[in-house]
């Protein structure tokens, strides 16, 4: 949610900032902007919409003498996505960029207005720059900055530059991610290391409560205890950037990639006759009697699917909570519970905060994450990486597949360590795991079929995706995918619950996508679908078994294990959402109102 970059040095600044912002555009694409101070020259550019608009606007601008510079890509929280609300925000002669939410901005704004300050935007961020300039009336710039951040409540990663100190960039972090990159005298700031890979050689990941300034090729760092020293880590120079490789959209490519990335998830972990998780000490599960999983969005859906597996295979009680709900319910936590977080980005604010709460309560923590060195990985006792590779599509696909696979592996690992199921059953699970890559392969035939089918599903008054057991979370995920990129209303529902209310909606304009696996509760779901069909609902059945009452039918092939059916049906629902979105002419990879990484609560 919002990406920020900064650079202090003598190199050409516009390209450094735009390059960095390009890597961070997944964090928001409502608007983008840059500001540069070189001695007496102060320049800024802002544009609404995607970064390309800013690139065009600033195309004749060059900034290649020594100076300080900041940039921002926005996901709107306060105020519409227009140019006035775009960052950097200007005071009289200072600029600020910010990622997070200043919770007390209204109180600060009132105070500043009473002092005659004029606000141009509706954002919470603008208070930072005005408060700084007020403080700077009778304080040195750094003291003014410190007094400013002392007044801020909420989450922030912020960068500020001012003509009052044209060789200095001020920074502060609390709750939102930020890191500092170093290459000799050149100093870089960014929300994520992808923005500075290939530029900085060393990196320092800021902790909450840290602030300071960069000047003369050095960084001075402070926290609540005053000035502090810090150690940097080497930053890999391999810029792994994702390309579409001939696919129309990143999401499409990522659906096709699932067959290979899932094999990466399993590599070295799923052996011929055992599960090995090198990341876990042999006594890691000692004393653990329950598992609690917290996550958001798609990651929450993989958590829900995993809860069935932990109880069924590992025989460990498992409950799952949406991180934003967990945070404020004053949960009762006991230290025999393993706290698991799941996150593609590793930066989701609610999930990260839930993890911090659990740690404060003394729980052991484990994260399932796709981004090494992310905040959630660094905060957890142990992290298992999903190895999905960069996921660019805002609608998550391969991250979901790899998370679910890794959770399945983890559940089986616990089963193996605790001998909670027989050796034969373990062997059966391993055998199914090893078949998974094949199941995830997208065939031309299937894709063509989903393309054809999508034509029938562009209208109607809504979609229900229904399933039972692990296919209920898959139904939730199928509905979420469709909502995100088609903007059509869709709900995931446990099939057995339809008769307790939602069936009232049934008519021929109600589209029901029924997940009907052969290997798990087939007769039960069949009855539920029949009930809907009897009320004229239009049924798209996905099943290995022919189903007469379906208006449309996608026949799946792998019926030997519920998880294989799960993965195959997952691909079908992903392709359905993709093709509907394409027909509707939507932006598949960057759907409206969304961002890839949600770093505000
Ligand atoms: O990075 P995370 O896995 O923590 O993100 C959680 C959700 O924001 C994310 O899954 C979101 O729901 C996706 N857009 C789903 O496609």
PDB file of N, CA and C and ligand atoms in Angstrom, residues 296-299 343-345 348 394-396 480-481 484 598, ligand 1:
ATOM      1  N   UNK A 296      -4.761 -12.810   5.645  1.00  0.00           N
ATOM      2  CA  UNK A 296      -5.785 -11.975   4.978  1.00  0.00           C
ATOM      3  C   UNK A 296      -5.995 -12.476   3.545  1.00  0.00           C
ATOM      4  N   UNK A 297      -7.170 -12.193   3.009  1.00  0.00           N
ATOM      5  CA  UNK A 297      -7.446 -12.426   1.582  1.00  0.00           C
ATOM      6  C   UNK A 297      -7.207 -13.855   1.164  1.00  0.00           C
ATOM      7  N   UNK A 298      -6.524 -13.971   0.045  1.00  0.00           N
ATOM      8  CA  UNK A 298      -6.223 -15.295  -0.501  1.00  0.00           C
ATOM      9  C   UNK A 298      -5.429 -16.143   0.487  1.00  0.00           C
ATOM     10  N   UNK A 299      -4.510 -15.506   1.201  1.00  0.00           N
ATOM     11  CA  UNK A 299      -3.698 -16.267   2.158  1.00  0.00           C
ATOM     12  C   UNK A 299      -4.595 -16.854   3.256  1.00  0.00           C
ATOM     13  N   UNK A 343       1.466 -15.209   4.275  1.00  0.00           N
ATOM     14  CA  UNK A 343       1.440 -13.966   3.507  1.00  0.00           C
ATOM     15  C   UNK A 343       2.308 -14.108   2.268  1.00  0.00           C
ATOM     16  N   UNK A 344       1.769 -13.718   1.140  1.00  0.00           N
ATOM     17  CA  UNK A 344       2.590 -13.691  -0.071  1.00  0.00           C
ATOM     18  C   UNK A 344       3.668 -12.642   0.082  1.00  0.00           C
ATOM     19  N   UNK A 345       3.252 -11.415   0.390  1.00  0.00           N
ATOM     20  CA  UNK A 345       4.183 -10.284   0.391  1.00  0.00           C
ATOM     21  C   UNK A 345       5.066 -10.248   1.635  1.00  0.00           C
ATOM     22  N   UNK A 348       1.849  -7.497   4.799  1.00  0.00           N
ATOM     23  CA  UNK A 348       0.464  -7.136   5.096  1.00  0.00           C
ATOM     24  C   UNK A 348       0.352  -6.652   6.549  1.00  0.00           C
ATOM     25  N   UNK A 394      -2.085  -8.667  -9.358  1.00  0.00           N
ATOM     26  CA  UNK A 394      -2.656  -8.311  -8.049  1.00  0.00           C
ATOM     27  C   UNK A 394      -3.529  -9.457  -7.545  1.00  0.00           C
ATOM     28  N   UNK A 395      -4.228 -10.108  -8.466  1.00  0.00           N
ATOM     29  CA  UNK A 395      -5.028 -11.273  -8.073  1.00  0.00           C
ATOM     30  C   UNK A 395      -4.073 -12.456  -7.919  1.00  0.00           C
ATOM     31  N   UNK A 396      -3.969 -12.909  -6.711  1.00  0.00           N
ATOM     32  CA  UNK A 396      -2.986 -13.934  -6.382  1.00  0.00           C
ATOM     33  C   UNK A 396      -3.400 -15.301  -6.930  1.00  0.00           C
ATOM     34  N   UNK A 480     -13.443 -14.845  -4.817  1.00  0.00           N
ATOM     35  CA  UNK A 480     -12.586 -13.656  -4.645  1.00  0.00           C
ATOM     36  C   UNK A 480     -11.877 -13.312  -5.960  1.00  0.00           C
ATOM     37  N   UNK A 481     -11.363 -14.344  -6.638  1.00  0.00           N
ATOM     38  CA  UNK A 481     -10.666 -14.096  -7.911  1.00  0.00           C
ATOM     39  C   UNK A 481     -11.604 -13.397  -8.884  1.00  0.00           C
ATOM     40  N   UNK A 484     -12.371  -9.731  -7.837  1.00  0.00           N
ATOM     41  CA  UNK A 484     -11.236  -8.812  -7.959  1.00  0.00           C
ATOM     42  C   UNK A 484     -11.023  -8.310  -9.374  1.00  0.00           C
ATOM     43  N   UNK A 598      -0.706  -4.824   1.011  1.00  0.00           N
ATOM     44  CA  UNK A 598      -1.602  -3.975   1.791  1.00  0.00           C
ATOM     45  C   UNK A 598      -0.928  -3.630   3.124  1.00  0.00           C
TER      46      UNK A 598
HETATM   47  O1  LIG B   1       0.618 -10.561   0.780  1.00  0.00           O
HETATM   48  P1  LIG B   1      -0.512 -11.241   1.523  1.00  0.00           P
HETATM   49  O2  LIG B   1      -0.638 -12.668   1.153  1.00  0.00           O
HETATM   50  O3  LIG B   1      -0.418 -11.049   2.999  1.00  0.00           O
HETATM   51  O4  LIG B   1      -1.804 -10.492   1.019  1.00  0.00           O
HETATM   52  C1  LIG B   1      -3.061 -10.784   1.547  1.00  0.00           C
HETATM   53  C2  LIG B   1      -4.159 -10.234   0.675  1.00  0.00           C
HETATM   54  O5  LIG B   1      -4.060  -8.853   0.569  1.00  0.00           O
HETATM   55  C3  LIG B   1      -4.107 -10.835  -0.743  1.00  0.00           C
HETATM   56  O6  LIG B   1      -4.163 -12.218  -0.720  1.00  0.00           O
HETATM   57  C4  LIG B   1      -5.284 -10.288  -1.591  1.00  0.00           C
HETATM   58  O7  LIG B   1      -6.482 -10.763  -1.096  1.00  0.00           O
HETATM   59  C5  LIG B   1      -5.077 -10.660  -3.060  1.00  0.00           C
HETATM   60  N1  LIG B   1      -5.381  -9.553  -3.888  1.00  0.00           N
HETATM   61  C6  LIG B   1      -5.890 -11.800  -3.488  1.00  0.00           C
HETATM   62  O8  LIG B   1      -5.838 -12.052  -4.843  1.00  0.00           O
END
